[in-house]
PDB file of C-alpha atoms in Angstrom:
ATOM      1  CA  MET A   1     -20.706 -11.964  -5.200  1.00 57.00           C
ATOM      2  CA  ILE A   2     -18.303  -9.667  -2.897  1.00 76.00           C
ATOM      3  CA  ALA A   3     -17.267  -7.290  -4.679  1.00 82.00           C
ATOM      4  CA  GLY A   4     -17.480  -5.919  -8.433  1.00 77.00           C
ATOM      5  CA  THR A   5     -19.704  -7.249 -11.060  1.00 74.00           C
ATOM      6  CA  GLY A   6     -17.730 -10.194 -13.229  1.00 83.00           C
ATOM      7  CA  SER A   7     -16.995  -7.337 -15.540  1.00 86.00           C
ATOM      8  CA  ALA A   8     -14.214  -5.112 -15.709  1.00 85.00           C
ATOM      9  CA  GLY A   9     -14.614  -1.245 -15.029  1.00 85.00           C
ATOM     10  CA  SER A  10     -14.649   2.888 -12.922  1.00 92.00           C
ATOM     11  CA  ALA A  11     -18.292   2.615 -12.064  1.00 92.00           C
ATOM     12  CA  PRO A  12     -18.470   3.176  -8.150  1.00 92.00           C
ATOM     13  CA  ASN A  13     -19.446  -0.544  -8.402  1.00 91.00           C
ATOM     14  CA  MET A  14     -16.836  -2.153 -10.468  1.00 92.00           C
ATOM     15  CA  LEU A  15     -13.325  -3.616 -10.300  1.00 94.00           C
ATOM     16  CA  TYR A  16     -10.240  -3.289 -12.568  1.00 95.00           C
ATOM     17  CA  TYR A  17      -7.386  -5.888 -11.653  1.00 91.00           C
ATOM     18  CA  PRO A  18      -8.183  -5.760  -8.119  1.00 92.00           C
ATOM     19  CA  LYS A  19      -5.330  -6.691  -6.486  1.00 90.00           C
ATOM     20  CA  GLY A  20      -4.805  -6.423  -2.334  1.00 89.00           C
ATOM     21  CA  ILE A  21      -7.731  -5.838  -0.043  1.00 92.00           C
ATOM     22  CA  PHE A  22      -7.659  -5.859   3.593  1.00 93.00           C
ATOM     23  CA  VAL A  23     -10.973  -6.477   6.251  1.00 93.00           C
ATOM     24  CA  ASP A  24     -11.380  -4.795   8.840  1.00 93.00           C
ATOM     25  CA  SER A  25     -13.629  -5.876  12.243  1.00 92.00           C
ATOM     26  CA  THR A  26     -16.403  -4.692  10.962  1.00 93.00           C
ATOM     27  CA  SER A  27     -15.921  -7.120   7.274  1.00 93.00           C
ATOM     28  CA  ALA A  28     -15.844  -3.875   6.275  1.00 94.00           C
ATOM     29  CA  MET A  29     -13.592  -4.174   2.623  1.00 94.00           C
ATOM     30  CA  TYR A  30     -10.763  -1.382   1.389  1.00 96.00           C
ATOM     31  CA  ILE A  31      -9.322  -2.864  -1.927  1.00 96.00           C
ATOM     32  CA  ALA A  32      -6.483  -2.675  -4.079  1.00 96.00           C
ATOM     33  CA  ASP A  33      -7.787  -1.041  -6.584  1.00 97.00           C
ATOM     34  CA  THR A  34      -5.144  -1.009  -9.061  1.00 96.00           C
ATOM     35  CA  TYR A  35      -6.157  -0.252 -12.851  1.00 98.00           C
ATOM     36  CA  ASN A  36      -8.282   2.403 -11.121  1.00 98.00           C
ATOM     37  CA  HIS A  37      -5.076   3.920  -9.567  1.00 98.00           C
ATOM     38  CA  ARG A  38      -7.567   4.034  -6.412  1.00 98.00           C
ATOM     39  CA  ILE A  39      -8.242   2.241  -3.265  1.00 98.00           C
ATOM     40  CA  GLN A  40     -12.088   1.223  -3.324  1.00 97.00           C
ATOM     41  CA  TYR A  41     -14.050   1.277   0.574  1.00 97.00           C
ATOM     42  CA  TRP A  42     -16.782  -1.516   0.575  1.00 94.00           C
ATOM     43  CA  SER A  43     -18.947  -2.360   3.946  1.00 94.00           C
ATOM     44  CA  ASN A  44     -20.253  -5.427   4.725  1.00 92.00           C
ATOM     45  CA  GLY A  45     -23.044  -6.077   2.567  1.00 90.00           C
ATOM     46  CA  ALA A  46     -22.460  -3.019  -0.340  1.00 92.00           C
ATOM     47  CA  CYS A  47     -23.755  -2.952  -3.538  1.00 91.00           C
ATOM     48  CA  TYR A  48     -20.885  -0.946  -4.281  1.00 91.00           C
ATOM     49  CA  GLY A  49     -17.727   0.849  -2.571  1.00 94.00           C
ATOM     50  CA  GLY A  50     -16.677   4.098  -2.584  1.00 96.00           C
ATOM     51  CA  THR A  51     -12.965   5.418  -3.164  1.00 97.00           C
ATOM     52  CA  VAL A  52     -10.411   6.402   0.145  1.00 98.00           C
ATOM     53  CA  ALA A  53      -7.904   6.974  -1.859  1.00 98.00           C
ATOM     54  CA  GLY A  54      -6.085   7.966  -5.284  1.00 98.00           C
ATOM     55  CA  THR A  55      -7.980   9.689  -7.891  1.00 96.00           C
ATOM     56  CA  GLY A  56      -8.456   6.559 -10.684  1.00 95.00           C
ATOM     57  CA  THR A  57      -6.157   8.606 -12.311  1.00 96.00           C
ATOM     58  CA  LEU A  58      -2.554   7.585 -12.543  1.00 96.00           C
ATOM     59  CA  GLY A  59       0.126  10.171 -11.498  1.00 96.00           C
ATOM     60  CA  THR A  60       2.969  11.236  -8.678  1.00 93.00           C
ATOM     61  CA  SER A  61       1.227  13.348  -6.681  1.00 95.00           C
ATOM     62  CA  LEU A  62       0.039  12.376  -2.989  1.00 96.00           C
ATOM     63  CA  SER A  63      -3.191  12.651  -4.041  1.00 98.00           C
ATOM     64  CA  GLN A  64      -3.117   9.903  -6.717  1.00 98.00           C
ATOM     65  CA  LEU A  65      -1.614   6.343  -6.581  1.00 97.00           C
ATOM     66  CA  TYR A  66       0.020   4.953  -9.991  1.00 95.00           C
ATOM     67  CA  TYR A  67      -0.900   1.087  -9.275  1.00 94.00           C
ATOM     68  CA  PRO A  68      -1.615   0.122  -5.918  1.00 96.00           C
ATOM     69  CA  VAL A  69      -0.978  -3.480  -5.749  1.00 93.00           C
ATOM     70  CA  ALA A  70      -1.710  -3.967  -1.652  1.00 92.00           C
ATOM     71  CA  VAL A  71      -3.867  -2.597   1.752  1.00 94.00           C
ATOM     72  CA  ILE A  72      -3.631  -2.538   5.472  1.00 91.00           C
ATOM     73  CA  VAL A  73      -4.991  -0.497   7.528  1.00 92.00           C
ATOM     74  CA  ASP A  74      -3.984   0.530  11.954  1.00 88.00           C
ATOM     75  CA  VAL A  75      -6.963   0.424  14.347  1.00 86.00           C
ATOM     76  CA  ASN A  76      -5.666   5.247  13.962  1.00 89.00           C
ATOM     77  CA  GLN A  77      -7.731   4.725  10.632  1.00 93.00           C
ATOM     78  CA  TYR A  78      -4.190   5.230   8.617  1.00 93.00           C
ATOM     79  CA  MET A  79      -3.926   2.725   5.724  1.00 94.00           C
ATOM     80  CA  TYR A  80      -0.549   1.727   4.565  1.00 92.00           C
ATOM     81  CA  ILE A  81      -0.764   1.666   0.099  1.00 93.00           C
ATOM     82  CA  THR A  82       1.669   0.113  -1.853  1.00 90.00           C
ATOM     83  CA  ASP A  83       1.826   2.413  -3.890  1.00 91.00           C
ATOM     84  CA  GLN A  84       4.089   0.236  -6.760  1.00 87.00           C
ATOM     85  CA  PHE A  85       5.213   1.789  -9.552  1.00 88.00           C
ATOM     86  CA  ASN A  86       5.410   4.900  -7.952  1.00 89.00           C
ATOM     87  CA  GLU A  87       8.154   2.864  -5.696  1.00 84.00           C
ATOM     88  CA  ARG A  88       6.658   3.793  -2.454  1.00 86.00           C
ATOM     89  CA  ILE A  89       4.904   3.194   0.960  1.00 87.00           C
ATOM     90  CA  LEU A  90       1.637   5.710   1.386  1.00 91.00           C
ATOM     91  CA  ARG A  91       0.145   6.761   4.824  1.00 92.00           C
ATOM     92  CA  TRP A  92      -3.363   7.985   3.915  1.00 96.00           C
ATOM     93  CA  LEU A  93      -6.103   8.559   6.573  1.00 96.00           C
ATOM     94  CA  VAL A  94      -8.860   7.484   5.575  1.00 95.00           C
ATOM     95  CA  GLY A  95     -11.481  10.800   4.941  1.00 93.00           C
ATOM     96  CA  SER A  96      -8.164  12.609   3.500  1.00 96.00           C
ATOM     97  CA  CYS A  97      -8.117  13.301   0.473  1.00 96.00           C
ATOM     98  CA  VAL A  98      -4.131  12.949   0.234  1.00 97.00           C
ATOM     99  CA  GLY A  99      -1.217  10.440   0.798  1.00 96.00           C
ATOM    100  CA  GLN A 100       1.582  10.520   3.594  1.00 94.00           C
ATOM    101  CA  CYS A 101       4.819   9.206   1.619  1.00 90.00           C
ATOM    102  CA  ILE A 102       7.039   6.989   4.231  1.00 85.00           C
ATOM    103  CA  ALA A 103       9.221   4.792   2.797  1.00 76.00           C
ATOM    104  CA  ALA A 104      11.131   5.669  -0.106  1.00 72.00           C
ATOM    105  CA  CYS A 105       9.836   9.182  -1.304  1.00 79.00           C
ATOM    106  CA  ALA A 106      13.298  10.556  -3.026  1.00 72.00           C
ATOM    107  CA  SER A 107      12.853   8.471  -6.561  1.00 65.00           C
ATOM    108  CA  THR A 108       9.583   6.873  -8.553  1.00 63.00           C
ATOM    109  CA  ALA A 109      12.144   4.706 -10.478  1.00 63.00           C
ATOM    110  CA  PRO A 110      12.791   1.173  -8.697  1.00 60.00           C
ATOM    111  CA  GLY A 111      16.983   0.752  -8.342  1.00 60.00           C
ATOM    112  CA  GLN A 112      18.630  -0.889  -4.868  1.00 60.00           C
ATOM    113  CA  ALA A 113      20.413   2.464  -3.091  1.00 61.00           C
ATOM    114  CA  ALA A 114      19.064   2.550   0.755  1.00 59.00           C
ATOM    115  CA  ASN A 115      16.365   4.922  -1.128  1.00 60.00           C
ATOM    116  CA  GLN A 116      14.025   2.950  -2.984  1.00 61.00           C
ATOM    117  CA  PHE A 117      12.578   0.224  -3.866  1.00 67.00           C
ATOM    118  CA  TYR A 118      12.864  -2.099  -6.611  1.00 60.00           C
ATOM    119  CA  TYR A 119       8.449  -3.052  -7.301  1.00 62.00           C
ATOM    120  CA  VAL A 120       7.219  -3.265  -3.538  1.00 66.00           C
ATOM    121  CA  VAL A 121       4.775  -6.273  -4.037  1.00 63.00           C
ATOM    122  CA  ARG A 122       3.174  -6.146   0.272  1.00 68.00           C
ATOM    123  CA  VAL A 123       3.250  -4.316   3.292  1.00 72.00           C
ATOM    124  CA  VAL A 124       1.731  -5.976   6.660  1.00 71.00           C
ATOM    125  CA  PHE A 125       1.748  -6.099  10.296  1.00 72.00           C
ATOM    126  CA  ASP A 126       3.709  -7.884  13.137  1.00 69.00           C
ATOM    127  CA  SER A 127       1.759  -9.368  15.928  1.00 70.00           C
ATOM    128  CA  ALA A 128       3.989  -6.843  17.964  1.00 70.00           C
ATOM    129  CA  GLY A 129       2.463  -3.849  15.073  1.00 70.00           C
ATOM    130  CA  SER A 130       5.741  -3.325  13.533  1.00 70.00           C
ATOM    131  CA  LEU A 131       5.462  -2.911  10.278  1.00 70.00           C
ATOM    132  CA  GLY A 132       6.789  -4.384   7.570  1.00 68.00           C
ATOM    133  CA  LEU A 133       7.666  -4.144   3.471  1.00 63.00           C
ATOM    134  CA  PHE A 134       8.158  -6.761   1.225  1.00 63.00           C
ATOM    135  CA  HIS A 135       9.377  -6.430  -2.350  1.00 57.00           C
ATOM    136  CA  PHE A 136      11.895  -7.915  -4.956  1.00 54.00           C
ATOM    137  CA  ARG A 137      14.942  -7.109  -2.908  1.00 49.00           C
ATOM    138  CA  ILE A 138      14.639  -5.157   0.661  1.00 46.00           C
ATOM    139  CA  PHE A 139      12.476  -6.287   3.452  1.00 46.00           C
ATOM    140  CA  LEU A 140      11.814  -3.730   5.879  1.00 47.00           C
ATOM    141  CA  ALA A 141      10.855  -3.706   9.702  1.00 46.00           C
ATOM    142  CA  GLN A 142      11.071  -2.580  12.957  1.00 46.00           C
ATOM    143  CA  THR A 143       8.912  -2.126  16.215  1.00 45.00           C
ATOM    144  CA  THR A 144       9.351   1.552  16.245  1.00 49.00           C
ATOM    145  CA  GLY A 145       8.647   2.279  12.615  1.00 52.00           C
ATOM    146  CA  ILE A 146      10.759   0.783  10.115  1.00 48.00           C
ATOM    147  CA  THR A 147      14.167  -0.139   9.558  1.00 47.00           C
ATOM    148  CA  GLN A 148      15.579  -1.404   6.046  1.00 46.00           C
ATOM    149  CA  ILE A 149      16.951  -4.223   6.003  1.00 45.00           C
ATOM    150  CA  VAL A 150      18.961  -5.744   2.433  1.00 44.00           C
ATOM    151  CA  THR A 151      19.358  -8.708   1.487  1.00 42.00           C
ATOM    152  CA  SER A 152      21.641  -9.490  -2.476  1.00 40.00           C
ATOM    153  CA  PRO A 153      20.721 -11.987  -3.472  1.00 38.00           C
ATOM    154  CA  ILE A 154      17.372 -13.184  -1.123  1.00 37.00           C
ATOM    155  CA  THR A 155      19.156 -15.984   0.755  1.00 34.00           C
ATOM    156  CA  SER A 156      21.886 -13.797   2.179  1.00 33.00           C
ATOM    157  CA  THR A 157      22.368 -12.307   5.685  1.00 32.00           C
ATOM    158  CA  PRO A 158      20.586  -9.145   5.493  1.00 30.00           C
ATOM    159  CA  SER A 159      22.160  -5.841   7.582  1.00 29.00           C
ATOM    160  CA  ILE A 160      20.950  -2.890   8.332  1.00 29.00           C
ATOM    161  CA  ILE A 161      21.056   0.114   6.414  1.00 29.00           C
ATOM    162  CA  SER A 162      19.048   2.932   7.872  1.00 31.00           C
ATOM    163  CA  THR A 163      16.054   4.282   9.599  1.00 32.00           C
ATOM    164  CA  THR A 164      13.338   5.527   7.235  1.00 36.00           C
ATOM    165  CA  PHE A 165       9.778   6.013   9.040  1.00 37.00           C
ATOM    166  CA  SER A 166       9.370   6.525  12.896  1.00 36.00           C
ATOM    167  CA  ALA A 167       5.791   5.497  13.347  1.00 40.00           C
ATOM    168  CA  GLN A 168       5.768   7.059  17.317  1.00 36.00           C
TER     169      GLN A 168
END
Protein backbone atom coordinates (compact mmCIF):
# COMPACT_ATOMS: atom_id res chain seq x y z
CA MET A 1 0.00 0.00 0.00
CA ILE A 2 1.44 3.39 -1.02
CA ALA A 3 -1.17 5.66 0.62
CA GLY A 4 -4.14 4.99 2.85
CA THR A 5 -5.10 1.90 4.79
CA GLY A 6 -7.47 0.17 2.40
CA SER A 7 -10.45 1.37 4.46
CA ALA A 8 -12.33 4.63 3.98
CA GLY A 9 -11.85 7.29 6.63
CA SER A 10 -10.79 10.84 7.42
CA ALA A 11 -7.79 10.24 9.70
CA PRO A 12 -4.39 11.44 8.38
CA ASN A 13 -3.50 7.87 7.33
CA MET A 14 -6.83 7.30 5.54
CA LEU A 15 -8.51 8.38 2.32
CA TYR A 16 -12.13 8.31 1.22
CA TYR A 17 -12.67 7.83 -2.51
CA PRO A 18 -9.34 9.24 -3.72
CA LYS A 19 -9.44 10.19 -7.39
CA GLY A 20 -6.66 12.35 -8.80
CA ILE A 21 -3.03 11.77 -7.83
CA PHE A 22 -0.06 13.96 -8.76
CA VAL A 23 3.47 12.68 -8.10
CA ASP A 24 6.19 15.35 -7.85
CA SER A 25 9.93 15.08 -8.59
CA THR A 26 10.62 13.77 -5.05
CA SER A 27 8.01 11.00 -5.47
CA ALA A 28 5.72 12.73 -2.98
CA MET A 29 2.02 12.49 -3.81
CA TYR A 30 -0.76 15.06 -3.84
CA ILE A 31 -4.04 13.17 -3.64
CA ALA A 32 -7.53 14.51 -4.36
CA ASP A 33 -9.28 12.90 -1.38
CA THR A 34 -12.68 13.41 -2.95
CA TYR A 35 -15.21 12.45 -0.26
CA ASN A 36 -13.10 14.09 2.48
CA HIS A 37 -13.15 17.37 0.50
CA ARG A 38 -9.39 17.88 0.80
CA ILE A 39 -6.03 17.48 -0.92
CA GLN A 40 -3.63 15.23 0.99
CA TYR A 41 0.17 15.41 0.67
CA TRP A 42 2.08 12.17 1.24
CA SER A 43 5.88 12.27 1.40
CA ASN A 44 7.63 9.34 -0.26
CA GLY A 45 7.52 6.43 2.21
CA ALA A 46 5.30 8.19 4.77
CA CYS A 47 2.70 6.28 6.79
CA TYR A 48 0.23 9.18 6.80
CA GLY A 49 -0.59 12.32 4.85
CA GLY A 50 -1.23 15.94 5.68
CA THR A 51 -3.98 18.20 4.41
CA VAL A 52 -2.62 20.92 2.08
CA ALA A 53 -5.95 22.20 0.69
CA GLY A 54 -9.51 22.11 1.96
CA THR A 55 -10.89 21.81 5.45
CA GLY A 56 -12.32 18.30 5.33
CA THR A 57 -15.83 19.77 5.26
CA LEU A 58 -17.54 20.51 1.96
CA GLY A 59 -18.24 24.14 1.18
CA THR A 60 -18.06 26.99 -1.31
CA SER A 61 -15.55 29.36 0.34
CA LEU A 62 -12.00 29.67 -1.01
CA SER A 63 -10.75 27.60 1.93
CA GLN A 64 -13.14 24.72 1.19
CA LEU A 65 -13.53 22.11 -1.53
CA TYR A 66 -16.60 20.20 -2.69
CA TYR A 67 -15.58 16.86 -4.19
CA PRO A 68 -12.10 17.65 -5.55
CA VAL A 69 -11.32 15.15 -8.31
CA ALA A 70 -7.93 16.18 -9.69
CA VAL A 71 -4.80 18.09 -8.66
CA ILE A 72 -1.55 19.02 -10.38
CA VAL A 73 1.35 21.07 -9.03
CA ASP A 74 3.58 23.46 -10.99
CA VAL A 75 7.28 24.24 -10.42
CA ASN A 76 6.35 27.24 -8.24
CA GLN A 77 4.43 25.00 -5.79
CA TYR A 78 0.99 26.10 -6.93
CA MET A 79 -1.64 23.37 -6.90
CA TYR A 80 -4.34 23.51 -9.57
CA ILE A 81 -7.39 21.80 -8.10
CA THR A 82 -10.44 20.57 -9.97
CA ASP A 83 -13.20 21.38 -7.48
CA GLN A 84 -15.92 19.41 -9.24
CA PHE A 85 -19.17 20.20 -7.39
CA ASN A 86 -18.20 23.87 -6.99
CA GLU A 87 -17.69 23.85 -10.79
CA ARG A 88 -14.40 25.76 -10.54
CA ILE A 89 -10.63 25.53 -10.75
CA LEU A 90 -8.60 26.78 -7.80
CA ARG A 91 -4.96 27.84 -7.84
CA TRP A 92 -3.62 27.17 -4.34
CA LEU A 93 -0.08 27.81 -3.11
CA VAL A 94 1.22 24.88 -1.07
CA GLY A 95 1.20 26.04 2.56
CA SER A 96 -1.61 28.58 2.09
CA CYS A 97 -4.94 28.40 3.92
CA VAL A 98 -7.00 29.52 0.91
CA GLY A 99 -7.00 29.14 -2.83
CA GLN A 100 -7.67 31.59 -5.65
CA CYS A 101 -10.43 30.82 -8.11
CA ILE A 102 -8.99 31.07 -11.64
CA ALA A 103 -11.75 29.63 -13.82
CA ALA A 104 -15.56 29.51 -13.63
CA CYS A 105 -15.67 31.69 -10.51
CA ALA A 106 -19.10 33.27 -10.99
CA SER A 107 -21.30 30.27 -10.25
CA THR A 108 -21.26 26.96 -8.39
CA ALA A 109 -23.97 25.54 -10.65
CA PRO A 110 -23.12 23.47 -13.73
CA GLY A 111 -23.90 25.11 -17.03
CA GLN A 112 -22.84 25.83 -20.57
CA ALA A 113 -22.37 29.60 -20.41
CA ALA A 114 -18.92 31.04 -21.13
CA ASN A 115 -18.27 31.51 -17.39
CA GLN A 116 -19.46 28.05 -16.30
CA PHE A 117 -18.26 24.45 -16.35
CA TYR A 118 -20.29 21.33 -16.80
CA TYR A 119 -18.76 18.85 -14.33
CA VAL A 120 -15.07 19.57 -14.76
CA VAL A 121 -13.09 16.33 -14.49
CA ARG A 122 -9.41 16.99 -15.14
CA VAL A 123 -6.70 19.64 -15.20
CA VAL A 124 -3.37 19.12 -17.03
CA PHE A 125 -0.25 20.90 -18.24
CA ASP A 126 0.93 20.25 -21.78
CA SER A 127 4.58 20.14 -22.89
CA ALA A 128 4.60 23.93 -23.47
CA GLY A 129 3.35 24.65 -19.95
CA SER A 130 -0.21 25.48 -21.01
CA LEU A 131 -2.92 24.67 -18.50
CA GLY A 132 -5.77 22.61 -19.89
CA LEU A 133 -9.08 21.84 -18.22
CA PHE A 134 -11.44 19.12 -19.35
CA HIS A 135 -15.10 18.74 -18.61
CA PHE A 136 -17.99 17.16 -20.42
CA ARG A 137 -18.38 19.85 -23.08
CA ILE A 138 -15.52 22.33 -22.79
CA PHE A 139 -11.73 22.27 -23.18
CA LEU A 140 -9.64 25.27 -22.10
CA ALA A 141 -6.03 25.96 -23.09
CA GLN A 142 -3.57 28.71 -24.02
CA THR A 143 0.18 29.19 -23.54
CA THR A 144 -0.22 32.35 -21.42
CA GLY A 145 -3.23 31.26 -19.40
CA ILE A 146 -6.60 29.75 -20.15
CA THR A 147 -8.75 30.41 -23.18
CA GLN A 148 -12.17 28.85 -23.26
CA ILE A 149 -12.96 26.70 -26.26
CA VAL A 150 -16.47 25.30 -26.55
CA THR A 151 -17.42 22.22 -28.53
CA SER A 152 -21.03 21.20 -28.89
CA PRO A 153 -21.32 18.42 -29.77
CA ILE A 154 -17.82 17.28 -28.75
CA THR A 155 -16.96 16.25 -32.33
CA SER A 156 -17.59 19.72 -33.83
CA THR A 157 -14.92 22.34 -34.57
CA PRO A 158 -14.10 24.33 -31.42
CA SER A 159 -14.40 28.10 -31.32
CA ILE A 160 -12.59 30.46 -28.93
CA ILE A 161 -14.97 32.21 -26.55
CA SER A 162 -12.87 34.25 -24.09
CA THR A 163 -9.72 34.41 -22.01
CA THR A 164 -10.56 33.65 -18.40
CA PHE A 165 -7.14 33.56 -16.71
CA SER A 166 -3.63 34.77 -17.39
CA ALA A 167 -0.78 33.03 -15.58
CA GLN A 168 1.78 35.70 -16.49
